[in-house]
Amino acid sequence: MGKVYLTGAGPGDIDLLTIKALRVIKKADVIIYDRLANPLILKEAKDGCEFVYVGKEDSHHTLPQEEINEVIYQNALKHDVVVRLKGGDPFVFGRGGEEGIYLRERGISFEFIPGITSAIAVPEYAGIPVTHRGITVSFRVVTGHESKNKDHSQIPWENYKTDDTIIFLMGLHRLKKIASKLIEIGKPKDYPVAVISKGTTPDEKTVIGTLADIHEKAKNLPTPALIVVGEVVNLHKQLNWFEQE
Ligand code: SAH
């Protein structure tokens, strides 16, 4: 029986992989990976390593989570070193906890290897600090995705009246709704918003707008993309360093 390493792959730029993650990738017998994990990372694996793709695109799972759990478990019965490679960090909307529980219940040992989350690193590559002295003292990371068969919102919109930076993951397809909800709870229509697509990769693109017009401006951006709402977005002008204008 093997050991499973529930491993964060970082947000896109392969150099943002941790040394610890790279070490287990190099000794892996099998790597079970997502769409958001940069496939170039797989080149670091040893000869003979097997690859299993369980791609997830945002919330549209190619494989249901229950099946992914089972794939990991079955591989742990066959191999010594199993790497479960996930985009960003395993615990930030990564369902790493669910996979860990599934394995624990079946007596499989595991380790979590944190990854650099897109929630912080992608704004950073766009020159948008999630906190900044004099502007905001905290930030929130929220899912923009909501279950379709729920009548009312699971997101506690009333909590977002503060000046906290709000980072929405998985929210591009609901951008219009998110912006109008924030206006509804009292944020000004000209409140700054950024949408950052394919962050930390050579295709990264940031679009800056306001709650009123971001939907129109960002409508053709490809996924993965995240949304940053807050005054810190204005710092992009001074701090942009990665994207070519
Ligand atoms: N565990 C991941 C997040 C998984 S949820 C992490 O810690 O980063 C998937 C969402 O993350 C996407 O819908 C998108 O909103 C965001 N995301 C992941 N990689 C991204 C990237 N390179 N650029 C922009 N957004 C990204």
XYZ file of N, CA and C and ligand atoms in Angstrom:
761
model
N 0.836 -1.193 0.000
C 0.000 0.000 0.000
C 0.877 1.252 0.000
N 0.505 2.194 -0.849
C 1.359 3.374 -1.009
C 0.924 4.552 -0.173
N 1.569 5.653 -0.449
C 1.247 6.897 0.232
C 0.815 7.916 -0.813
N -0.176 8.699 -0.457
C -0.689 9.700 -1.394
C -0.225 11.093 -0.960
N 0.313 11.837 -1.908
C 0.709 13.221 -1.654
C -0.301 14.140 -2.343
N -1.132 14.771 -1.543
C -2.145 15.688 -2.066
C -1.449 17.034 -2.232
N -1.102 17.336 -3.482
C -0.069 18.324 -3.774
C -0.596 19.525 -4.552
N -0.254 20.713 -4.103
C -0.600 21.932 -4.842
C 0.403 22.171 -5.952
N -0.106 22.458 -7.146
C 0.759 22.673 -8.311
C 1.068 24.145 -8.539
N 0.469 25.027 -7.733
C 0.642 26.463 -7.977
C -0.311 26.932 -9.076
N -0.279 28.243 -9.336
C -1.326 28.845 -10.163
C -1.128 28.753 -11.670
N 0.022 28.328 -12.149
C 0.219 28.289 -13.602
C 1.696 28.314 -13.957
N 2.376 29.399 -13.595
C 3.819 29.497 -13.828
C 4.501 28.316 -13.136
N 5.159 27.490 -13.926
C 5.748 26.249 -13.390
C 6.791 26.552 -12.304
N 7.433 27.691 -12.387
C 8.442 28.041 -11.382
C 7.831 28.345 -10.019
N 6.510 28.413 -9.945
C 5.862 28.638 -8.652
C 5.540 27.337 -7.920
N 6.035 26.237 -8.448
C 5.921 24.956 -7.750
C 6.869 24.970 -6.550
N 6.456 24.365 -5.438
C 7.377 24.331 -4.298
C 8.440 23.237 -4.495
N 9.539 23.378 -3.768
C 10.605 22.368 -3.837
C 10.084 21.034 -3.321
N 9.249 21.094 -2.310
C 8.690 19.859 -1.738
C 7.812 19.135 -2.772
N 6.999 19.910 -3.498
C 6.156 19.306 -4.536
C 7.037 18.684 -5.618
N 8.054 19.412 -6.038
C 8.944 18.905 -7.094
C 9.610 17.599 -6.659
N 9.995 17.524 -5.390
C 10.642 16.292 -4.891
C 9.727 15.087 -5.015
N 8.451 15.246 -4.645
C 7.563 14.068 -4.737
C 7.187 13.767 -6.184
N 7.103 14.797 -7.009
C 6.793 14.570 -8.430
C 7.908 13.741 -9.076
N 9.143 14.027 -8.698
C 10.274 13.300 -9.272
C 10.296 11.833 -8.862
N 9.728 11.511 -7.708
C 9.745 10.088 -7.298
C 8.399 9.398 -7.465
N 7.420 10.089 -8.053
C 6.064 9.521 -8.176
C 6.026 8.303 -9.093
N 5.215 7.307 -8.703
C 4.916 6.181 -9.596
C 3.715 6.507 -10.468
N 2.837 7.336 -9.949
C 1.677 7.768 -10.716
C 1.336 9.205 -10.308
N 0.914 9.994 -11.294
C 0.481 11.369 -11.005
C -0.951 11.523 -11.521
N -1.833 11.872 -10.607
C -3.248 12.063 -10.950
C -3.478 13.566 -10.953
N -3.796 14.134 -12.125
C -3.753 15.598 -12.214
C -5.017 16.193 -12.817
N -5.174 17.480 -12.549
C -6.320 18.283 -12.988
C -5.966 19.116 -14.209
N -6.982 19.691 -14.804
C -6.774 20.626 -15.911
C -5.963 21.848 -15.485
N -6.160 22.293 -14.239
C -5.500 23.537 -13.829
C -4.045 23.353 -13.416
N -3.606 22.107 -13.312
C -2.192 21.891 -12.999
C -1.417 21.989 -14.320
N -0.411 22.846 -14.373
C 0.356 23.038 -15.613
C 0.963 21.700 -16.071
N 0.598 21.223 -17.286
C 1.073 19.908 -17.740
C 2.589 19.834 -17.915
N 3.257 20.997 -18.027
C 4.725 20.976 -18.134
C 5.361 20.348 -16.897
N 4.634 20.409 -15.783
C 5.155 19.831 -14.535
C 5.383 18.327 -14.704
N 4.546 17.705 -15.543
C 4.635 16.249 -15.697
C 5.968 15.823 -16.307
N 6.617 16.752 -17.011
C 7.936 16.441 -17.605
C 8.980 16.169 -16.532
N 8.700 16.590 -15.313
C 9.659 16.378 -14.222
C 9.587 14.957 -13.657
N 8.580 14.197 -14.069
C 8.403 12.848 -13.507
C 9.477 11.889 -14.021
N 9.701 10.815 -13.264
C 10.716 9.828 -13.678
C 10.189 8.973 -14.839
N 11.090 8.286 -15.519
C 10.670 7.372 -16.586
C 9.751 6.308 -16.003
N 8.711 5.987 -16.722
C 7.803 4.927 -16.276
C 6.680 5.410 -15.375
N 6.728 6.669 -14.994
C 5.635 7.201 -14.163
C 4.348 7.204 -14.991
N 3.249 6.800 -14.354
C 1.955 6.819 -15.062
C 1.248 8.151 -14.810
N 0.446 8.549 -15.796
C -0.314 9.802 -15.656
C -1.798 9.518 -15.798
N -2.558 10.054 -14.882
C -4.013 9.890 -14.948
C -4.640 11.272 -14.903
N -5.402 11.604 -15.952
C -6.051 12.918 -16.033
C -7.483 12.813 -15.508
N -7.781 13.614 -14.521
C -9.155 13.610 -13.993
C -9.730 15.023 -14.117
N -9.439 15.625 -15.267
C -9.658 17.050 -15.510
C -10.949 17.622 -14.985
N -10.782 18.748 -14.392
C -11.937 19.506 -13.940
C -11.848 20.843 -14.615
N -12.911 21.296 -15.184
C -12.900 22.650 -15.730
C -13.825 23.474 -14.861
N -13.242 24.386 -14.094
C -14.012 25.149 -13.124
C -14.906 24.192 -12.345
N -16.198 24.392 -12.431
C -17.079 23.540 -11.647
C -17.569 22.346 -12.463
N -17.237 22.320 -13.769
C -17.741 21.214 -14.592
C -16.786 20.044 -14.476
N -17.068 19.147 -13.606
C -16.150 18.051 -13.361
C -16.211 17.063 -14.510
N -15.047 16.704 -15.030
C -15.013 15.651 -16.033
C -15.374 14.343 -15.343
N -14.808 14.147 -14.180
C -15.169 12.993 -13.359
C -15.830 13.523 -12.090
N -16.890 12.893 -11.654
C -17.466 13.322 -10.366
C -16.453 13.104 -9.240
N -16.532 13.937 -8.209
C -15.542 13.866 -7.136
C -15.436 12.461 -6.535
N -16.562 11.806 -6.380
C -16.561 10.458 -5.800
C -15.677 9.504 -6.629
N -15.741 9.669 -7.951
C -14.915 8.808 -8.818
C -13.444 9.178 -8.721
N -13.184 10.466 -8.615
C -11.779 10.892 -8.450
C -11.214 10.296 -7.159
N -11.999 10.363 -6.085
C -11.560 9.782 -4.808
C -11.202 8.307 -4.996
N -12.038 7.615 -5.722
C -11.844 6.178 -5.921
C -10.600 5.910 -6.779
N -10.391 6.742 -7.801
C -9.193 6.594 -8.650
C -7.927 6.748 -7.790
N -7.945 7.732 -6.906
C -6.769 7.947 -6.044
C -6.562 6.729 -5.148
N -7.658 6.271 -4.560
C -7.585 5.125 -3.645
C -7.060 3.883 -4.368
N -7.611 3.590 -5.533
C -7.188 2.391 -6.280
C -5.704 2.482 -6.637
N -5.255 3.670 -6.991
C -3.844 3.835 -7.320
C -2.956 3.658 -6.094
N -3.467 4.053 -4.942
C -2.697 3.888 -3.707
C -2.550 2.403 -3.347
N -3.485 1.577 -3.797
C -3.375 0.136 -3.537
C -2.305 -0.498 -4.427
N -2.062 0.128 -5.581
C -1.149 -0.466 -6.579
C 0.266 0.095 -6.534
N 0.397 1.366 -6.120
C 1.690 2.048 -6.255
C 2.214 2.522 -4.898
N 3.533 2.739 -4.845
C 4.120 3.244 -3.593
C 3.921 4.756 -3.436
N 4.222 5.484 -4.505
C 4.184 6.951 -4.393
C 3.133 7.501 -5.369
N 2.049 7.991 -4.805
C 0.946 8.524 -5.609
C 0.902 10.035 -5.396
N 1.027 10.777 -6.491
C 0.906 12.239 -6.369
C -0.434 12.665 -6.953
N -1.212 13.316 -6.113
C -2.473 13.900 -6.578
C -2.205 15.391 -6.754
N -2.063 15.806 -8.022
C -1.624 17.163 -8.317
C -2.815 18.048 -8.668
N -2.940 19.143 -7.914
C -4.105 20.014 -8.073
C -3.659 21.446 -8.312
N -4.411 22.185 -9.108
C -4.066 23.591 -9.355
C -4.072 24.399 -8.067
N -3.142 25.333 -7.964
C -3.114 26.225 -6.797
C -2.806 25.468 -5.522
N -3.642 25.671 -4.519
C -3.496 24.998 -3.224
C -4.639 23.985 -3.063
N -4.324 22.807 -2.503
C -5.357 21.762 -2.395
C -6.569 22.153 -1.532
N -6.382 23.082 -0.609
C -7.480 23.422 0.315
C -8.279 24.653 -0.109
N -7.845 25.329 -1.162
C -8.598 26.515 -1.595
C -9.498 26.093 -2.755
N -10.733 25.795 -2.435
C -11.688 25.268 -3.412
C -11.073 24.140 -4.246
N -10.289 23.317 -3.583
C -9.595 22.240 -4.285
C -10.089 20.863 -3.900
N -10.972 20.781 -2.943
C -11.556 19.525 -2.458
C -10.506 18.559 -1.916
N -9.353 19.144 -1.524
C -8.286 18.327 -0.949
C -8.733 17.660 0.339
N -9.546 18.360 1.119
C -10.033 17.804 2.380
C -10.893 16.569 2.141
N -11.740 16.641 1.136
C -12.610 15.488 0.846
C -11.792 14.267 0.438
N -10.761 14.518 -0.363
C -9.924 13.405 -0.805
C -9.177 12.803 0.384
N -8.713 13.660 1.275
C -8.019 13.181 2.475
C -8.930 12.320 3.350
N -10.154 12.771 3.551
C -11.104 12.019 4.384
C -11.387 10.642 3.770
N -11.563 10.639 2.457
C -11.844 9.371 1.752
C -10.699 8.373 1.977
N -9.472 8.893 1.883
C -8.312 8.016 2.051
C -8.167 7.552 3.504
N -8.359 8.470 4.441
C -8.246 8.117 5.868
C -9.230 7.011 6.220
N -10.442 7.123 5.692
C -11.467 6.110 5.988
C -11.083 4.726 5.464
N -10.181 4.709 4.498
C -9.757 3.427 3.919
C -8.349 3.035 4.346
N -7.821 3.729 5.327
C -6.533 3.357 5.916
C -5.330 3.687 5.052
N -5.493 4.633 4.125
C -4.363 5.028 3.264
C -3.675 6.252 3.881
N -2.345 6.215 3.972
C -1.685 7.388 4.555
C -1.440 8.448 3.481
N -1.420 9.677 3.931
C -1.264 10.787 2.975
C -0.555 11.962 3.619
N -0.072 12.840 2.751
C 0.455 14.136 3.195
C -0.155 15.214 2.314
N -0.347 16.392 2.882
C -0.733 17.542 2.069
C 0.518 18.374 1.781
N 0.649 18.779 0.532
C 1.734 19.696 0.183
C 1.094 20.989 -0.329
N 1.184 22.053 0.464
C 0.533 23.300 0.055
C 1.079 23.809 -1.274
N 0.228 24.527 -1.987
C 0.667 25.164 -3.234
C 0.368 26.652 -3.155
N 0.985 27.402 -4.021
C 0.690 28.838 -4.076
C -0.676 29.002 -4.723
N -1.588 29.629 -3.994
C -2.951 29.722 -4.522
C -3.092 30.845 -5.547
N -3.906 30.578 -6.550
C -4.181 31.604 -7.565
C -4.830 32.833 -6.921
N -5.545 32.629 -5.826
C -6.290 33.725 -5.202
C -5.382 34.899 -4.829
N -4.145 34.611 -4.468
C -3.193 35.657 -4.093
C -2.169 35.908 -5.204
N -1.669 34.813 -5.805
C -0.577 34.951 -6.770
C -1.020 35.584 -8.082
N -2.239 35.293 -8.525
C -2.695 35.847 -9.805
C -2.863 37.373 -9.694
N -3.539 37.884 -8.656
C -3.547 39.347 -8.489
C -2.115 39.916 -8.375
N -1.242 39.175 -7.717
C 0.140 39.654 -7.535
C 0.843 39.828 -8.887
N 0.653 38.866 -9.793
C 1.242 38.984 -11.129
C 0.607 40.135 -11.911
N -0.600 40.512 -11.512
C -1.255 41.651 -12.167
C -0.942 42.963 -11.446
N -0.080 42.901 -10.446
C 0.260 44.121 -9.708
C -0.877 44.616 -8.837
N -1.655 43.685 -8.293
C -2.754 44.060 -7.385
C -2.524 43.366 -6.043
N -2.071 44.124 -5.033
C -1.840 43.496 -3.722
C -3.178 43.245 -3.030
N -3.385 42.070 -2.467
C -4.697 41.787 -1.848
C -4.900 42.589 -0.560
N -3.808 42.979 0.108
C -3.912 43.968 1.188
C -2.922 45.091 0.880
N -3.236 46.279 1.366
C -2.299 47.392 1.186
C -2.571 48.399 2.293
N -1.486 48.821 2.975
C -1.641 49.732 4.098
C -2.384 50.998 3.669
N -3.367 51.374 4.465
C -4.130 52.574 4.143
C -5.292 52.322 3.193
N -5.356 51.137 2.610
C -6.469 50.843 1.695
C -7.368 49.744 2.260
N -6.770 48.606 2.573
C -7.597 47.550 3.179
C -6.762 46.665 4.083
N -7.391 46.220 5.156
C -6.670 45.403 6.138
C -7.038 43.924 6.026
N -7.925 43.580 5.112
C -8.220 42.157 4.984
C -8.747 41.817 3.600
N -8.756 40.527 3.329
C -9.294 40.082 2.046
C -10.090 38.801 2.243
N -10.991 38.560 1.317
C -11.836 37.361 1.362
C -11.702 36.630 0.044
N -11.723 35.318 0.125
C -11.702 34.509 -1.087
C -13.023 33.752 -1.131
N -13.778 33.950 -2.192
C -15.158 33.484 -2.242
C -15.375 32.690 -3.529
N -16.220 31.702 -3.477
C -16.585 31.034 -4.727
C -17.669 31.831 -5.437
N -17.483 32.034 -6.721
C -18.498 32.727 -7.518
C -19.506 31.748 -8.085
N -19.197 30.488 -7.869
C -20.074 29.448 -8.417
C -21.136 29.100 -7.397
N -22.362 28.985 -7.878
C -23.412 28.546 -6.960
C -24.195 27.425 -7.607
N -24.633 26.537 -6.778
C -25.379 25.395 -7.265
C -26.643 25.864 -7.999
N -26.858 25.309 -9.174
C -27.954 25.791 -10.031
C -29.336 25.499 -9.458
N -29.431 24.399 -8.726
C -30.762 24.047 -8.243
C -31.126 24.652 -6.884
N -30.340 25.663 -6.472
C -30.692 26.372 -5.239
C -31.487 27.636 -5.595
N -32.587 27.854 -4.897
C -33.421 29.021 -5.206
C -32.751 30.319 -4.789
N -32.218 30.322 -3.584
C -31.558 31.567 -3.210
C -30.075 31.382 -2.956
N -29.388 32.535 -2.944
C -27.945 32.562 -2.900
C -27.387 31.919 -1.628
N -26.314 31.133 -1.795
C -25.611 30.608 -0.622
C -24.553 31.606 -0.160
N -24.267 32.592 -1.014
C -23.235 33.572 -0.672
C -23.838 34.634 0.252
N -23.217 34.872 1.421
C -23.775 35.862 2.357
C -23.434 37.287 1.923
N -24.140 37.775 0.897
C -23.795 39.056 0.274
C -23.718 40.186 1.295
N -24.583 40.164 2.302
C -24.616 41.251 3.292
C -23.267 41.423 4.006
N -22.467 40.348 4.037
C -21.155 40.437 4.703
C -20.145 41.248 3.903
N -20.472 41.532 2.656
C -19.468 42.125 1.775
C -19.570 43.641 1.671
N -20.253 44.236 2.667
C -20.378 45.698 2.663
C -19.083 46.391 3.085
N -18.147 45.653 3.643
C -16.897 46.234 4.152
C -15.951 46.600 3.008
N -14.788 47.148 3.392
C -13.772 47.505 2.385
C -12.837 46.343 2.055
N -13.121 45.175 2.584
C -12.247 44.029 2.303
C -12.091 43.846 0.795
N -10.900 43.462 0.399
C -10.735 43.009 -0.989
C -11.505 41.691 -1.123
N -12.259 41.566 -2.196
C -12.978 40.293 -2.400
C -12.443 39.641 -3.673
N -12.013 38.392 -3.535
C -11.498 37.650 -4.684
C -12.481 36.524 -4.973
N -13.092 36.584 -6.139
C -14.032 35.534 -6.523
C -13.337 34.545 -7.444
N -13.329 33.289 -7.054
C -12.856 32.226 -7.938
C -14.084 31.598 -8.594
N -13.889 31.020 -9.751
C -14.967 30.312 -10.466
C -16.175 31.218 -10.716
N -15.947 32.491 -10.947
C -17.078 33.411 -11.035
C -17.261 34.087 -12.374
N -16.392 33.809 -13.348
C -16.442 34.592 -14.593
C -17.817 34.508 -15.267
N -18.388 33.325 -15.285
C -19.678 33.165 -15.976
C -20.827 33.853 -15.219
N -20.561 34.275 -13.983
C -21.612 34.968 -13.217
C -21.203 36.403 -12.884
N -20.297 36.929 -13.675
C -19.743 38.247 -13.369
C -20.823 39.333 -13.281
N -21.757 39.297 -14.213
C -22.795 40.322 -14.232
C -23.624 40.267 -12.946
N -23.974 39.057 -12.569
C -24.771 38.824 -11.362
C -24.018 39.293 -10.110
N -22.731 38.922 -10.049
C -21.908 39.285 -8.890
C -21.825 40.803 -8.764
N -21.559 41.482 -9.896
C -21.438 42.942 -9.872
C -22.769 43.580 -9.458
N -23.876 43.074 -9.964
C -25.141 43.731 -9.610
C -25.520 43.450 -8.159
N -25.165 42.291 -7.641
C -25.395 42.004 -6.214
C -24.630 42.991 -5.334
N -23.375 43.269 -5.724
C -22.549 44.168 -4.910
C -23.089 45.603 -4.968
N -23.635 45.977 -6.098
C -24.264 47.304 -6.203
C -25.529 47.323 -5.330
N -26.243 46.231 -5.382
C -27.488 46.103 -4.596
C -27.241 46.276 -3.089
N -26.110 45.761 -2.591
C -25.851 45.911 -1.144
C -25.207 47.252 -0.810
N -25.025 48.109 -1.804
C -24.608 49.479 -1.503
C -23.245 49.914 -1.989
N -22.541 49.049 -2.707
C -21.235 49.503 -3.224
C -21.477 50.450 -4.409
N -20.619 51.485 -4.513
C -20.809 52.430 -5.615
C -20.628 51.763 -6.982
N -21.338 52.275 -7.949
C -21.256 51.697 -9.295
C -19.862 51.819 -9.898
N -19.113 52.857 -9.453
C -17.770 53.019 -10.016
C -16.695 52.334 -9.157
N -17.111 51.423 -8.297
C -16.160 50.680 -7.454
C -15.261 49.816 -8.356
N -13.923 49.810 -8.069
C -13.002 49.138 -9.000
C -13.064 47.597 -8.967
N -12.963 47.028 -10.150
C -12.973 45.563 -10.327
C -11.917 45.190 -11.365
N -11.227 44.102 -11.113
C -10.320 43.554 -12.133
C -10.728 42.119 -12.427
N -10.606 41.736 -13.676
C -10.725 40.317 -14.022
C -9.382 39.916 -14.614
N -8.815 38.844 -14.085
C -7.500 38.399 -14.548
C -7.641 36.990 -15.102
N -7.283 36.851 -16.366
C -7.442 35.588 -17.068
C -6.076 34.929 -17.252
N -6.027 33.617 -17.108
C -4.799 32.832 -17.327
C -3.597 33.413 -16.579
N -3.845 33.778 -15.339
C -2.830 34.447 -14.532
C -1.550 33.642 -14.376
N -0.449 34.333 -14.321
C 0.924 33.822 -14.135
C 1.442 33.037 -15.339
N 0.668 32.991 -16.426
C 1.136 32.318 -17.649
C 1.450 33.392 -18.699
N 2.121 33.006 -19.791
C 2.420 34.008 -20.832
C 1.151 34.621 -21.441
N 0.009 33.965 -21.285
C -1.255 34.492 -21.833
C -2.035 35.335 -20.832
N -1.425 35.635 -19.700
C -2.177 36.415 -18.693
C -2.722 37.715 -19.279
N -3.961 38.012 -18.910
C -4.555 39.286 -19.343
C -5.430 39.840 -18.226
N -5.189 41.121 -17.913
C -5.988 41.792 -16.883
C -6.878 42.834 -17.535
N -8.132 42.830 -17.142
C -9.060 43.861 -17.594
C -9.545 44.604 -16.357
N -9.458 45.928 -16.419
C -9.860 46.753 -15.274
C -11.161 47.478 -15.623
N -12.058 47.528 -14.671
C -13.313 48.246 -14.909
C -13.954 48.625 -13.589
N -15.253 48.821 -13.643
C -16.022 49.159 -12.440
C -17.154 48.145 -12.311
N -17.840 48.201 -11.176
C -18.967 47.269 -11.003
C -19.987 47.450 -12.130
N -20.087 48.682 -12.645
C -21.091 48.934 -13.683
C -20.677 48.378 -15.052
N -19.373 48.442 -15.366
C -19.021 48.086 -16.757
C -18.121 46.858 -16.921
N -17.712 46.232 -15.808
C -16.744 45.126 -15.938
C -17.308 43.969 -16.751
N -18.587 43.754 -16.628
C -19.204 42.634 -17.339
C -19.000 42.782 -18.849
N -19.240 43.995 -19.325
C -19.093 44.272 -20.749
C -17.622 44.155 -21.173
N -16.736 44.736 -20.354
C -15.312 44.761 -20.711
C -14.661 43.378 -20.714
N -15.129 42.511 -19.814
C -14.427 41.228 -19.625
C -15.123 40.066 -20.312
N -16.123 40.366 -21.129
C -16.977 39.255 -21.573
C -16.277 38.252 -22.484
N -15.201 38.657 -23.154
C -14.549 37.689 -24.045
C -13.298 37.037 -23.462
N -13.070 37.250 -22.183
C -11.849 36.686 -21.595
C -11.974 35.177 -21.414
N -10.891 34.449 -21.715
C -10.933 32.999 -21.502
C -10.725 32.602 -20.037
N -11.196 31.432 -19.671
C -10.950 30.880 -18.336
C -9.617 30.120 -18.357
N -9.005 29.845 -17.201
C -9.468 30.247 -15.884
C -9.281 31.744 -15.661
N -10.210 32.302 -14.910
C -10.107 33.722 -14.604
C -10.645 33.957 -13.204
N -10.118 34.963 -12.547
C -10.668 35.329 -11.248
C -10.987 36.815 -11.221
N -11.809 37.195 -10.245
C -12.318 38.563 -10.161
C -11.811 39.183 -8.853
N -11.261 40.374 -8.934
C -10.835 41.076 -7.723
C -11.674 42.350 -7.597
N -12.316 42.512 -6.444
C -13.145 43.693 -6.200
C -12.533 44.454 -5.028
N -12.262 45.746 -5.221
C -11.723 46.540 -4.108
C -10.841 47.669 -4.602
N -10.597 48.620 -3.685
C -9.779 49.790 -4.048
C -8.352 49.406 -4.441
N -7.877 48.259 -3.962
C -6.508 47.834 -4.317
C -6.331 47.669 -5.826
N -7.437 47.445 -6.530
C -7.367 47.277 -7.988
C -6.712 48.493 -8.645
N -6.911 49.685 -8.034
C -6.334 50.910 -8.604
C -4.802 50.877 -8.620
N -4.193 50.038 -7.771
C -2.725 49.977 -7.703
C -2.114 49.302 -8.935
N -2.955 48.620 -9.707
C -2.468 47.958 -10.933
C -1.684 48.937 -11.822
N -2.187 50.167 -11.898
C -1.518 51.173 -12.756
C -0.053 51.361 -12.357
N 0.197 51.395 -11.028
C 1.561 51.627 -10.555
C 2.394 50.346 -10.441
N 1.724 49.220 -10.243
C 2.471 48.007 -9.887
C 2.501 46.926 -10.970
N 1.786 47.136 -12.070
C 1.809 46.122 -13.125
C 3.258 45.867 -13.552
N 3.659 44.601 -13.582
C 5.054 44.308 -13.927
C 5.184 43.127 -14.894
N 4.154 42.310 -14.970
C 4.311 41.039 -15.692
C 3.749 41.095 -17.104
N 2.617 41.770 -17.252
C 1.954 41.799 -18.562
C 2.540 42.905 -19.411
N 2.682 42.618 -20.690
C 3.113 43.650 -21.633
C 1.901 44.485 -21.998
N 2.063 45.776 -21.979
C 0.915 46.643 -22.336
C 0.648 46.564 -23.825
N -7.153 25.390 -5.706
C -7.088 26.448 -6.690
C -8.441 27.037 -7.015
C -9.413 26.035 -7.595
S -10.925 26.783 -8.076
C -6.133 27.526 -6.184
O -5.751 27.526 -4.999
O -5.723 28.371 -6.991
C -10.597 27.174 -9.752
C -10.621 28.675 -9.960
O -9.371 29.246 -9.582
C -10.827 29.111 -11.389
O -12.186 29.113 -11.749
C -10.280 30.525 -11.355
O -11.210 31.421 -10.770
C -9.117 30.380 -10.386
N -7.843 30.188 -11.091
C -7.031 29.119 -11.003
N -5.920 29.299 -11.746
C -6.033 30.532 -12.306
C -5.213 31.304 -13.176
N -4.040 30.843 -13.624
N -5.660 32.532 -13.557
C -6.830 33.020 -13.122
N -7.656 32.335 -12.287
C -7.258 31.107 -11.882
